[in-house]
XYZ file of C-alpha atoms in Angstrom:
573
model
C 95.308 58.248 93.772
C 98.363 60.227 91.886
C 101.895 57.743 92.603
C 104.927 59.520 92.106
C 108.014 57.918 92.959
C 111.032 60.493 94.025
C 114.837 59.561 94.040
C 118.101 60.929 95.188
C 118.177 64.637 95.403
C 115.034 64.912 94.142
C 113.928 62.745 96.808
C 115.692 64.830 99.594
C 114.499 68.163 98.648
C 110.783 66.382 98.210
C 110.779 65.295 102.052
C 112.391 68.899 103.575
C 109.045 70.741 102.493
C 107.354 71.624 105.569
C 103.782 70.893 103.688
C 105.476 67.398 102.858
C 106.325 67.000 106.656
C 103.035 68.374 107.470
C 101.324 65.514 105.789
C 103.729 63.395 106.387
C 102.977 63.594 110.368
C 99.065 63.361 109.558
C 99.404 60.324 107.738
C 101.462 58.451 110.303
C 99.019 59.398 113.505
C 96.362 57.651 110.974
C 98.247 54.433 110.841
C 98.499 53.117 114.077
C 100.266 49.627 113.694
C 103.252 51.610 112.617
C 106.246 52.306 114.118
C 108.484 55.456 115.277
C 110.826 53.879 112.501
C 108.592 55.416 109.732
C 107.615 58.932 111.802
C 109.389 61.513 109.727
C 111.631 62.635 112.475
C 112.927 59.538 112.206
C 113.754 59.203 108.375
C 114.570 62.547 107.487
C 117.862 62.728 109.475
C 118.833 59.555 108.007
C 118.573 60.334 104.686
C 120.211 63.572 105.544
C 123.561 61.617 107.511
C 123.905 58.689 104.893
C 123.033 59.798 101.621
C 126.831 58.981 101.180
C 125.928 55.338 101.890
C 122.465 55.199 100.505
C 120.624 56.575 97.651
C 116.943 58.146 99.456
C 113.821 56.446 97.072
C 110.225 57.433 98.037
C 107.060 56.351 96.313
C 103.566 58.996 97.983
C 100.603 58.740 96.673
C 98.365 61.794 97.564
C 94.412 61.481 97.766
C 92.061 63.693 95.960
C 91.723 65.950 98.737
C 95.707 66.817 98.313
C 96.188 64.656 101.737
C 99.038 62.164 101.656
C 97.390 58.623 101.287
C 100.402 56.183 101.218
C 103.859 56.722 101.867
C 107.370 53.769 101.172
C 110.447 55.782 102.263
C 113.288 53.162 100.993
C 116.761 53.285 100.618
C 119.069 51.672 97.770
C 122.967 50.677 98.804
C 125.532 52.822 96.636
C 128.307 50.547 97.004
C 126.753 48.328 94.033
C 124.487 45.603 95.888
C 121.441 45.537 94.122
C 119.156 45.470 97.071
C 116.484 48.207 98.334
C 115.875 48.609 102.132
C 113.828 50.240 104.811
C 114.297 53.961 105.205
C 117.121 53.558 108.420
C 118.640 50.209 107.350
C 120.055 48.070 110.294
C 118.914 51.214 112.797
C 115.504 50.822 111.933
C 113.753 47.441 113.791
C 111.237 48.109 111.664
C 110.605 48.451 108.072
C 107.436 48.883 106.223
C 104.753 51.388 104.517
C 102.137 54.051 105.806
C 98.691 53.566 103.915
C 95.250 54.709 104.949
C 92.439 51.882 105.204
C 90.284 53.338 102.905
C 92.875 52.577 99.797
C 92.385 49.008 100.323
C 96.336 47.701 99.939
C 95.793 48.888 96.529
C 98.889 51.927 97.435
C 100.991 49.138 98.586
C 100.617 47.027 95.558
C 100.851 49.864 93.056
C 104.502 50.931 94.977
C 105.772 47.579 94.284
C 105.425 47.299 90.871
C 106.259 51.127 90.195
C 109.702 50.174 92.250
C 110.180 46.575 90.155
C 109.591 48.540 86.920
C 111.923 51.329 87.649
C 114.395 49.170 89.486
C 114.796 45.794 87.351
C 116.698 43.032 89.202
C 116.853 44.686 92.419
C 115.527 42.904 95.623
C 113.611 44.815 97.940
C 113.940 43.655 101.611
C 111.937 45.239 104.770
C 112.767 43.640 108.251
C 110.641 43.487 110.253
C 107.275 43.912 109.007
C 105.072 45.271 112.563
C 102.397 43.109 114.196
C 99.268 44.740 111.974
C 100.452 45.420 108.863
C 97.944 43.851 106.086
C 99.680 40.632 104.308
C 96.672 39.056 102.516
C 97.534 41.377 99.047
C 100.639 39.036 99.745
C 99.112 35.831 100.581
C 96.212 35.676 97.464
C 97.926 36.314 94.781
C 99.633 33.087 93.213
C 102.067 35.497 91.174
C 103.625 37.316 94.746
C 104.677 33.733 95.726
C 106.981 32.955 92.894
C 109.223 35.866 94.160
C 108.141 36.700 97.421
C 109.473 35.596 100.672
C 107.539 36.256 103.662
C 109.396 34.384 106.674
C 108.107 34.844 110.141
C 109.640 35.666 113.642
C 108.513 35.337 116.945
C 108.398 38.347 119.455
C 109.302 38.469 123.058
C 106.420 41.856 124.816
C 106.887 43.017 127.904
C 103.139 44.031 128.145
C 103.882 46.969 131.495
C 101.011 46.168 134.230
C 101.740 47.500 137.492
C 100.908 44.291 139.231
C 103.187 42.065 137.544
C 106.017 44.873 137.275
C 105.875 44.886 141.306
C 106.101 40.865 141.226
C 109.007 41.045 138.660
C 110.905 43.280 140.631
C 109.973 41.644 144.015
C 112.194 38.744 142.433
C 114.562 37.748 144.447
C 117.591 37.556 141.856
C 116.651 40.933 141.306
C 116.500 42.144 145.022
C 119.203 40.528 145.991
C 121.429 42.146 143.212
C 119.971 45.190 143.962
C 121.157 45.131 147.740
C 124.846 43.951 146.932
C 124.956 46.868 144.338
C 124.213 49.365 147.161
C 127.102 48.551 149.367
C 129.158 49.614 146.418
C 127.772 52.999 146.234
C 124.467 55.191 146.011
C 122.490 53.769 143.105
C 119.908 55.402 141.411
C 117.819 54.778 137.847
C 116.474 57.761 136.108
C 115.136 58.436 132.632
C 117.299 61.311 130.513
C 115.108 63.407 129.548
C 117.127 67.137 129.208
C 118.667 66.594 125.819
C 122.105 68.487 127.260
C 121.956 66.229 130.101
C 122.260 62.692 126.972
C 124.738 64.874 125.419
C 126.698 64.663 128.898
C 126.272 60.941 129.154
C 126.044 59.726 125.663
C 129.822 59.569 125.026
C 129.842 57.013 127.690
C 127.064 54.351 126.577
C 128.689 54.424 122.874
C 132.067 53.005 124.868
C 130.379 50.737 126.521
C 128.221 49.505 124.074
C 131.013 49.260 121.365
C 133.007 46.767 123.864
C 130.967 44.496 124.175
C 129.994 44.484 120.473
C 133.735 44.576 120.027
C 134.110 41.428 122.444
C 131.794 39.442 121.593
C 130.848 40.047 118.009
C 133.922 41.672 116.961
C 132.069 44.931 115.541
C 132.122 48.154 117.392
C 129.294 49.713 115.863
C 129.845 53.910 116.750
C 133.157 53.299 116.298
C 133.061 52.238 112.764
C 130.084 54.512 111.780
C 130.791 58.174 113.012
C 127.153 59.396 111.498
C 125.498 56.773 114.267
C 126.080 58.512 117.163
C 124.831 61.691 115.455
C 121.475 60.187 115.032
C 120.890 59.272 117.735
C 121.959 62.346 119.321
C 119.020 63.808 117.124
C 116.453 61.163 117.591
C 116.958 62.064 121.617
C 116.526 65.852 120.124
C 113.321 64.859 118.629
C 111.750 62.988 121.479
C 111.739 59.580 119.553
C 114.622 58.352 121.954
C 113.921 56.951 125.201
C 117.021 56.737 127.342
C 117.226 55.306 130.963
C 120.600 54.714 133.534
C 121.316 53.010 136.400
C 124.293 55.012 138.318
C 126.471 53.547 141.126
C 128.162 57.390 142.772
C 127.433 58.999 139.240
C 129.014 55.939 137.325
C 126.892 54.645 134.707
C 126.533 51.002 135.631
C 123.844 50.417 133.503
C 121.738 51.565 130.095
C 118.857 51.118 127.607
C 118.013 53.696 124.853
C 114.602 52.680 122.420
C 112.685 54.289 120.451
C 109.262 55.775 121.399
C 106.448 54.588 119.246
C 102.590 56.713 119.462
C 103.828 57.547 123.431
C 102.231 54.110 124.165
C 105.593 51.438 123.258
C 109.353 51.683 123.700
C 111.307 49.385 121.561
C 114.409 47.709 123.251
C 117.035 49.516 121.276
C 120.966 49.821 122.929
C 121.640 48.023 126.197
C 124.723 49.114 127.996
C 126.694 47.966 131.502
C 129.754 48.359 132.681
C 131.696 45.204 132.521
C 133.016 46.457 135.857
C 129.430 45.984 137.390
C 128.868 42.581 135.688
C 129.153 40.572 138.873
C 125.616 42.652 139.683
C 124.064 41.728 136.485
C 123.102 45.692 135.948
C 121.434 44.900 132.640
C 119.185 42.946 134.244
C 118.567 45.193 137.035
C 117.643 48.298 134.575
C 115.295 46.284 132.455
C 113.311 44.985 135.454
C 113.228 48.636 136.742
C 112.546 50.232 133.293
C 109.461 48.141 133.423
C 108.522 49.664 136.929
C 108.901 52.895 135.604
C 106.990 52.372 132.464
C 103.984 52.346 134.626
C 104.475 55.464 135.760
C 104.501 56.856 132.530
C 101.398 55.233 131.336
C 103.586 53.325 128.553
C 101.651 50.054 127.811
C 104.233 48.006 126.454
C 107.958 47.251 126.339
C 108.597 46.052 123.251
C 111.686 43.257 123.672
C 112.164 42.808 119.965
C 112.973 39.604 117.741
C 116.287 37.682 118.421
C 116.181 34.738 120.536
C 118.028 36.302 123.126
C 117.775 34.253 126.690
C 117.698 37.263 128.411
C 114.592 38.463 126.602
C 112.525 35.667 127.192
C 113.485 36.192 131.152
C 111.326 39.052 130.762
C 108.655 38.390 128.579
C 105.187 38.237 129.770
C 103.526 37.220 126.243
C 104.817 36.967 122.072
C 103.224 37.655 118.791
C 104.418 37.328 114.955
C 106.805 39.660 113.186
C 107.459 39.024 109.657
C 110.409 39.668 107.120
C 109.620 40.443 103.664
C 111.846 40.021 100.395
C 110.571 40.800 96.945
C 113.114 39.032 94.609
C 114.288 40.765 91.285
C 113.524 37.336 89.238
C 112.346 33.703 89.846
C 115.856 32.276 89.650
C 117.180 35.077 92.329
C 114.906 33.671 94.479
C 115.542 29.882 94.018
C 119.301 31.266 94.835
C 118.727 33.114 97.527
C 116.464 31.443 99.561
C 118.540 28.172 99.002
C 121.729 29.881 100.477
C 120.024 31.261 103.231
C 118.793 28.192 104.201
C 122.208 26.485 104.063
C 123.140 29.373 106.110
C 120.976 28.875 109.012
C 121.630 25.388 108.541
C 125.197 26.075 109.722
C 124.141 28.232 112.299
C 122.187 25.566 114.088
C 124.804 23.131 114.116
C 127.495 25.886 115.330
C 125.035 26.393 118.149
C 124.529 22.718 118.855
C 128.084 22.293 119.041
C 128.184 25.028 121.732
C 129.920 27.544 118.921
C 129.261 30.943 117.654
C 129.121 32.686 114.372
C 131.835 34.875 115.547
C 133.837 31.708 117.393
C 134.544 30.975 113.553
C 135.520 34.418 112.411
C 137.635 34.757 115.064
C 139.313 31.560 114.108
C 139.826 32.664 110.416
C 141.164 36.085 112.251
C 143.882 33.930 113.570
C 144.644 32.823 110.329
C 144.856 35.792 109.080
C 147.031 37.013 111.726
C 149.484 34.226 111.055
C 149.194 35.404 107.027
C 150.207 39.042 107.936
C 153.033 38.144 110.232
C 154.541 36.204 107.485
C 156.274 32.394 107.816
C 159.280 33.836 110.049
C 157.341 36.461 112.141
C 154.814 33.728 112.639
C 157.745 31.095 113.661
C 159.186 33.599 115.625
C 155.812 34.188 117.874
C 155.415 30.510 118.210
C 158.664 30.145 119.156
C 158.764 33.317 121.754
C 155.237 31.620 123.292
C 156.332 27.999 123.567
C 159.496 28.718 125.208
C 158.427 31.243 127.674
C 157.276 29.988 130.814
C 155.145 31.671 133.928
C 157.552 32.965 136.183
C 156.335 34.287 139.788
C 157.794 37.463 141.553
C 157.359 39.054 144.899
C 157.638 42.534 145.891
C 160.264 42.143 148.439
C 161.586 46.022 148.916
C 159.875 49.539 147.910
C 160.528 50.271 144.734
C 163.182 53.339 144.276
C 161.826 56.814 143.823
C 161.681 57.637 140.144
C 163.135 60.804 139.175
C 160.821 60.758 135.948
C 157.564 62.863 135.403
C 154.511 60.470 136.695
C 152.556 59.163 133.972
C 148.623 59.739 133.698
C 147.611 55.908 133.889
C 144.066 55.137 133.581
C 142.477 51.989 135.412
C 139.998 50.039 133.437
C 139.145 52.445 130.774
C 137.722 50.810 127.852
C 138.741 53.562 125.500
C 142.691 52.436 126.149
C 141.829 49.050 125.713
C 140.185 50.232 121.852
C 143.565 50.999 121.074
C 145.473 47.983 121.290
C 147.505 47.330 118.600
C 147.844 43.839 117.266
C 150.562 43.856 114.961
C 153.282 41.830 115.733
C 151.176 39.856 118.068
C 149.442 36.551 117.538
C 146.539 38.162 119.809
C 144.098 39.738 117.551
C 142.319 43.158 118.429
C 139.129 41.511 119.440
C 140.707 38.678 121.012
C 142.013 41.313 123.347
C 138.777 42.696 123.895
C 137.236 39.794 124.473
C 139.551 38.512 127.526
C 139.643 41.981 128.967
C 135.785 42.209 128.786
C 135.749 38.399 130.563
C 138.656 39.691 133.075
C 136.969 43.149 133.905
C 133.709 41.099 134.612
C 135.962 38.550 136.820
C 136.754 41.887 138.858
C 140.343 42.222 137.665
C 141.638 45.419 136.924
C 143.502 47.017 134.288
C 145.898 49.664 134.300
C 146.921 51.323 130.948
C 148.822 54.208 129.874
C 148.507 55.440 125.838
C 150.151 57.821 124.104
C 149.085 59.529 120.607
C 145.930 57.341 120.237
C 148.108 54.069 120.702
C 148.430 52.136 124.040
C 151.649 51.608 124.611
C 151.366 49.597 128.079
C 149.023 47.879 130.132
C 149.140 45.591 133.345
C 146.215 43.236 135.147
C 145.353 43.397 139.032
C 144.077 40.275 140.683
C 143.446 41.077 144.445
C 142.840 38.044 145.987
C 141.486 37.208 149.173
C 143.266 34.259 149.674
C 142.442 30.660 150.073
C 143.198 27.073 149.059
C 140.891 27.075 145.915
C 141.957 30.464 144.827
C 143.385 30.341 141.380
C 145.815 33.074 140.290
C 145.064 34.342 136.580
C 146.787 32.120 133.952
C 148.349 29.593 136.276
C 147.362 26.230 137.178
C 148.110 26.824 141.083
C 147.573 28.409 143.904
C 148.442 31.804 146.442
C 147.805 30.276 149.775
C 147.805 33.721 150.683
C 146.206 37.264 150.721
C 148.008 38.739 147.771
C 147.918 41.557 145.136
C 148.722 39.932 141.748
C 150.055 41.903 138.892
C 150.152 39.676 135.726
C 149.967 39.783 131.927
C 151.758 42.886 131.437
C 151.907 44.122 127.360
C 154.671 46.232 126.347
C 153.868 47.663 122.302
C 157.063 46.294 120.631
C 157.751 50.246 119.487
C 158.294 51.162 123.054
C 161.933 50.683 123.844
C 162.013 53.226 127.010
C 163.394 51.202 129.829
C 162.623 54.152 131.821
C 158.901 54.878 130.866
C 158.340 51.061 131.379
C 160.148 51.139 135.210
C 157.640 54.568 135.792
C 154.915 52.684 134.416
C 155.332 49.718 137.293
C 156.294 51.599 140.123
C 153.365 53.579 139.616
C 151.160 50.835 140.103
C 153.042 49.588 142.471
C 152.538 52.807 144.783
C 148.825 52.801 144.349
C 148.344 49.173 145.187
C 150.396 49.127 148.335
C 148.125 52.408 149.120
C 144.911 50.810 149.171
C 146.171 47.068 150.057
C 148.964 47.794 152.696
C 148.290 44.449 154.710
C 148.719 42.243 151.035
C 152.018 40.784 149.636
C 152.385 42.041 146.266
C 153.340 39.724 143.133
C 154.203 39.320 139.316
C 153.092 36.799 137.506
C 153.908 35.961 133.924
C 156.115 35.413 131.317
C 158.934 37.848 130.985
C 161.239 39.035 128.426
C 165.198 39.324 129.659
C 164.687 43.154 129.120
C 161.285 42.993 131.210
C 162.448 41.048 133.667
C 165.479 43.541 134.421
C 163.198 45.891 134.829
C 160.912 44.003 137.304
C 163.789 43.473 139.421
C 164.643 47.246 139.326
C 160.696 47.911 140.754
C 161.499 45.860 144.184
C 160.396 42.281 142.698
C 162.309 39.102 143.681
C 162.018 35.978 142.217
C 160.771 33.482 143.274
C 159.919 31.069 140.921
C 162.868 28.563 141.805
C 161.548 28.561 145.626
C 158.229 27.693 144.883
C 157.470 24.551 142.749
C 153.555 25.233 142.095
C 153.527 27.758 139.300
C 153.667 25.825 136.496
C 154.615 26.883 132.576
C 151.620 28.697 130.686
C 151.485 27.301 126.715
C 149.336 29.934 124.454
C 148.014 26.522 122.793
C 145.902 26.173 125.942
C 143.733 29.035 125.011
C 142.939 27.510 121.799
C 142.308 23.729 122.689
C 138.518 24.251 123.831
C 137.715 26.188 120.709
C 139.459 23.090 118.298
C 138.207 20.561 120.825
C 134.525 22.239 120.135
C 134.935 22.311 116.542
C 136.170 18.350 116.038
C 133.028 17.713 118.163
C 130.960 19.424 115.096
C 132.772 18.263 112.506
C 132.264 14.621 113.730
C 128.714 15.038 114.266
C-alpha cells in the first residue's frame, strides 16, 4: 500500500483529476458506513470555496492494482490554531476516513502517524465519527490512550416505516395543527427537486434560518459566511442536498434541507419556519410529513442527528452511538484540554439547571459591552432617557391629514429589515432586537419597517387585539377592555431627523390598518420623545393617558430582572 500525503495546492490540483475522482467515487460506494460528508462531491467544492480559511491536507493510499484503498481528506485552520479537521468543518456532521476491509485498519493507522510526524503539536479532531466505523485499532493499543480522546454521543433515528409514519402523522397535535394552518391558506409540502426551482427559494430559507440563529444564538450563519450559501447551492447541484417546504399561498412556512447519504438516509441538516407561522408549529408539521414522504421514496432512515434537542427525541423511533475523536499533539495537551472541556460542560449543566443558556450569558456580557462603547455619559444618558420615560397611551381620534409627501415602500414583517437594525446609541443590542422581534412575530404581532441604504431607519409594532378582560397590551401591565388596533414600540434611528418622513411613515400605517380593521379603535402605546410625540399628535392621535389611570410606567430594568433573578439563583446554588 503506497501513502502519500498531499497539501495545499498540491492537494487541490491532486483531487480535480478526473482519474482521482474516478477512484475516489469507487472507493466510497465500497464503504458503506460512510457518509455523503466524505463523497467527493461533497469535499471538492469545499476545498475549492474555503481554501482562504483552510489549508486542503489529504493522505490516499492506492492498492497494488492502482485502485484507491484509503482515503483522510482533512483540513488545517489558517488563522494559526493548531488543530486539523474533517474535510467540511462545522458543515460536515460527519467526519472520518474511507478504507477498504481488506487493509485491516492498517491505512487508518499509518495516516495518523504520517499526519503526527508531518504535523508536530497539532490536534486532529473528527466529529462525529458514523455508527460503523472500526474503533478497536483505537481501543487496543495502550499508547492511543495517552493522547486519544474518544467521547461518545447518543443519536436520535427516525427509522421511515410506513406504518408508524401513518400513526405519527395521525397524531393529533399534528392534525390538529394541520387543520388550523389550512384556514390560513392552501398548504402544500413538496420536495425541491429542479435545481432552478432551490435557486428561486433558497434566498428565503437562508433569512429565515439566520433569524432564528440570530435570535436565539446570536450567530447568523449565511450572513457571516458568504461562501455557505454557495455550497449549498452546489451540493443541491450535485444531488447530495435534499430540500423539502411546507407553503401556506406560496409562502414558505416551513423547511428542512439534509444531506443524502447512499440514496438510503437523509441527515437532518437546516430547519427553517417562519416565525409568522409559529403559532402552527410548522417545523413540526414538515418533519412529521418529511417522514411520510420518505416512504415514498424508499429512504430507510431519517437521520435526526446528535444534540439533545427536545424536539428530536419527539420524533425518534430508536438511538445508537456516535463518537468524537481527538488525537492530541502531546500528553500534556491532552491533560489540558480534556480538563477544560470538562470544566466547560461543567458550566453548561449548571447554566441549564438554573434554567439559563450559553448565549443568556453572552448576551449579558453584550450588554456590558454595550454600556463600554457608549461611554460613562452616553451610558448615563440612556439610563437616564429610560428611567424617566413613562408609557403613555394615545387614541386615534380624527383621520390623519393627507400627506403631500411621496408614499414610502414599508415592508411588514420582513426579517431582512429587521437584520439591519442598528444598535449604536442604544442600550438594545442587535440580537437583543432580534430576539424580541422573533418572540413578538411568533406572538402574532406585526412589524412595519421602512430602510433606506441598507440601514433601517424606522419601525413600528401592531397588536390587533380582540378584546377582553385578560387581554394584555404589549409592554404594559393593563388592560384594553376593548377591540383595538395597538401601535407600540416605535424606533426612530437617532440619524433620522425628518419630521416629515417620520409623520409619512405613521400615517401610512395608519391608512392600512383602518383598511383592514375599520370596526377597531386605533391606539399608541409607548414612551415618546417631545419631538415624537408632536408628531403623533399631527397623525390624528389624542392623548389619553391622563383620562385613563390603568397604563402604568414601563422601566427597561424589568426586562432584565428575570435574567439577574435566574443568575443569583445559580450563583447561590
Amino acid at each position: 500500500m503506497n501513502l502519500a500525503l498531499h497539501i495545499g495546492t498540491q492537494a487541490l490540483t491532486y483531487v480535480r483529476t478526473e482519474e482521482f475522482q474516478l477512484k475516489w467515487r469507487s472507493l466510497y460506494e465500497r464503504c458503506p458506513c460512510v457518509t455523503a460528508c466524505q463523497h467527493p462531491d461533497f469535499v471538492t467544492p469545499w476545498y475549492e470555496l474555503y481554501q482562504a480559511t483552510f489549508l486542503p491536507v489529504i493522505v490516499a493510499a492506492e492498492a497494488e492494482d492502482d485502485s484507491l484503498a484509503g482515503l483522510l481528506t482533512l483540513a488545517l485552520y489558517k488563522n494559526g490554531t493548531k488543530k486539523l479537521v474533517g474535510a467540511g468543518e462545522r458543515q460536515a456532521e460527519y467526519q472520518c476516513w474511507l478504507e477498504t476491509k481488506d487493509t485491516g485498519n492498517t491505512f487508518i493507522q499509518e495516516a495518523v502517524q504520517k499526519i503526527r510526524a508531518h504535523f508536530p503539536g497539532v490536534d486532529l479532531c473528527l466529529r462525529y465519527l458514523p455508527p460503523g466505523i472500526p474503533l478497536n485499532w483505537i481501543l487496543d493499543n495502550r499508547e492511543y490512550a495517552k493522547i486519544f480522546s474518544l467521547r461518545s454521543h447518543p443519536r436520535p433515528i427516525m427509522k421511515i416505516d410506513e406504518a408508524a409514519m401513518s400513526s405519527q402523522w395521525s397524531k393529533k397535535k399534528y392534525r390538529r395543527n394541520f387543520s388550523r394552518l389550512k384556514k390560513s391558506g392552501d398548504v402544500q409540502f413538496e420536495r425541491i427537486t429542479g435545481h432552478d426551482q432551490f435557486i428561486r427559494v433558497f434566498d428565503a430559507l437562508c433569512i429565515q434560518y439566520d433569524f432564528r440563529q440570530g435570535a436565539l444564538y446570536r450567530y447568523m450563519p449565511f450572513s457571516s459566511d458568504p461562501a455557505k450559501k454557495l455550497f449549498y447551492l452546489e451540493l443541491h447541484k450535485r444531488g447530495l442536498l435534499h430540500t423539502t417546504i411546507l407553503t401556506v399561498d406560496e409562502e414558505i412556512a416551513a423547511s428542512h434541507s439534509g444531506l443524502l447519504s447512499h440514496d438510503s438516509t437523509v441527515h437532518m441538516g437546516i430547519n427553517t419556519h417562519a416565525p409568522t407561522f409559529a403559532a402552527y408549529s410548522p417545523g413540526n408539521l414538515l418533519l412529521s410529513m418529511l417522514g411520510v414522504h420518505l416512504v415514498k421514496e424508499q429512504i430507510a432512515m431519517l437521520d435526526l442527528t446528535p444534540g439533545g434537542d427536545g424536539y428530536k427525541e419527539n420524533f425518534a423511533t430508536e438511538h445508537d452511538v456516535v463518537f468524537e475523536l481527538t488525537a492530541y499533539g502531546d500528553v500534556e495537551a491532552r491533560l489540558r484540554k480534556e480538563a477544560f472541556l470538562g470544566a466547560k460542560r461543567f458550566l453548561k449543566r449548571r447554566l441549564q439547571k438554573a434554567g439559563m443558556r450559553t448565549a443568556d450569558v453572552w448576551t449579558a456580557i453584550g450588554k456590558l459591552t454595550r454600556f463600554k462603547e457608549l461611554g460613562f455619559h452616553g451610558s448615563l444618558g440612556c439610563l437616564r432617557e429610560a428611567a424617566l420615560s413613562s408609557s403613555r397611551v394615545y387614541r386615534l381620534c380624527a383621520d390623519p391629514p393627507s400627506s403631500s409627501a411621496k408614499p414610502l415602500s414599508i415592508s411588514k414583517d420582513c426579517l431582512t429589515d429587521m437584520f439591519q437594525f442598528d444598535s449604536r446609541g442604544s442600550l438594545i443590542t442587535r440580537w437583543e432586537f432580534l430576539s424580541m422581534a422573533m418572540a413578538r412575530l411568533e406572538k402574532s404581532n406585526h412589524l412595519y419597517s421602512f430602510r433606506r441604504d441598507e440601514k433601517l431607519l424606522m419601525c413600528c409594532w401592531i397588536d390587533v387585539r380582540s378584546g377582553g378582560p385578560n387581554q394584555q397590551p404589549p409592554g404594559e401591565d393593563a388592560a384594553f377592555s376593548e377591540n383595538a388596533v395597538v401601535l407600540f414600540d416605535l424606533y426612530v434611528h437617532r440619524q433620522l431627523k425628518e419630521k416629515e418622513l417620520i409623520q409619512c411613515f405613521i400615517e401610512q400605517i395608519v391608512f392600512e390598518l383602518k383598511g383592514c380593521h375599520n370596526n377597531k379603535n386605533v391606539y399608541f402605546s409607548g414612551a415618546l420623545s417631545d419631538e415624537l410625540q408632536a408628531v403623533i399628535k399631527q397623525c390624528g392621535f389624542c392623548d389619553e393617558s391622563g383620562k385613563r389611570d390603568d397604563f402604568l410606567p414601563v422601566t427597561t430594568w424589568r426586562r432584565y430582572a428575570g435574567f439577574f433573578s435566574k443568575g443569583i439563583k445559580w450563583m447561590q446554588q
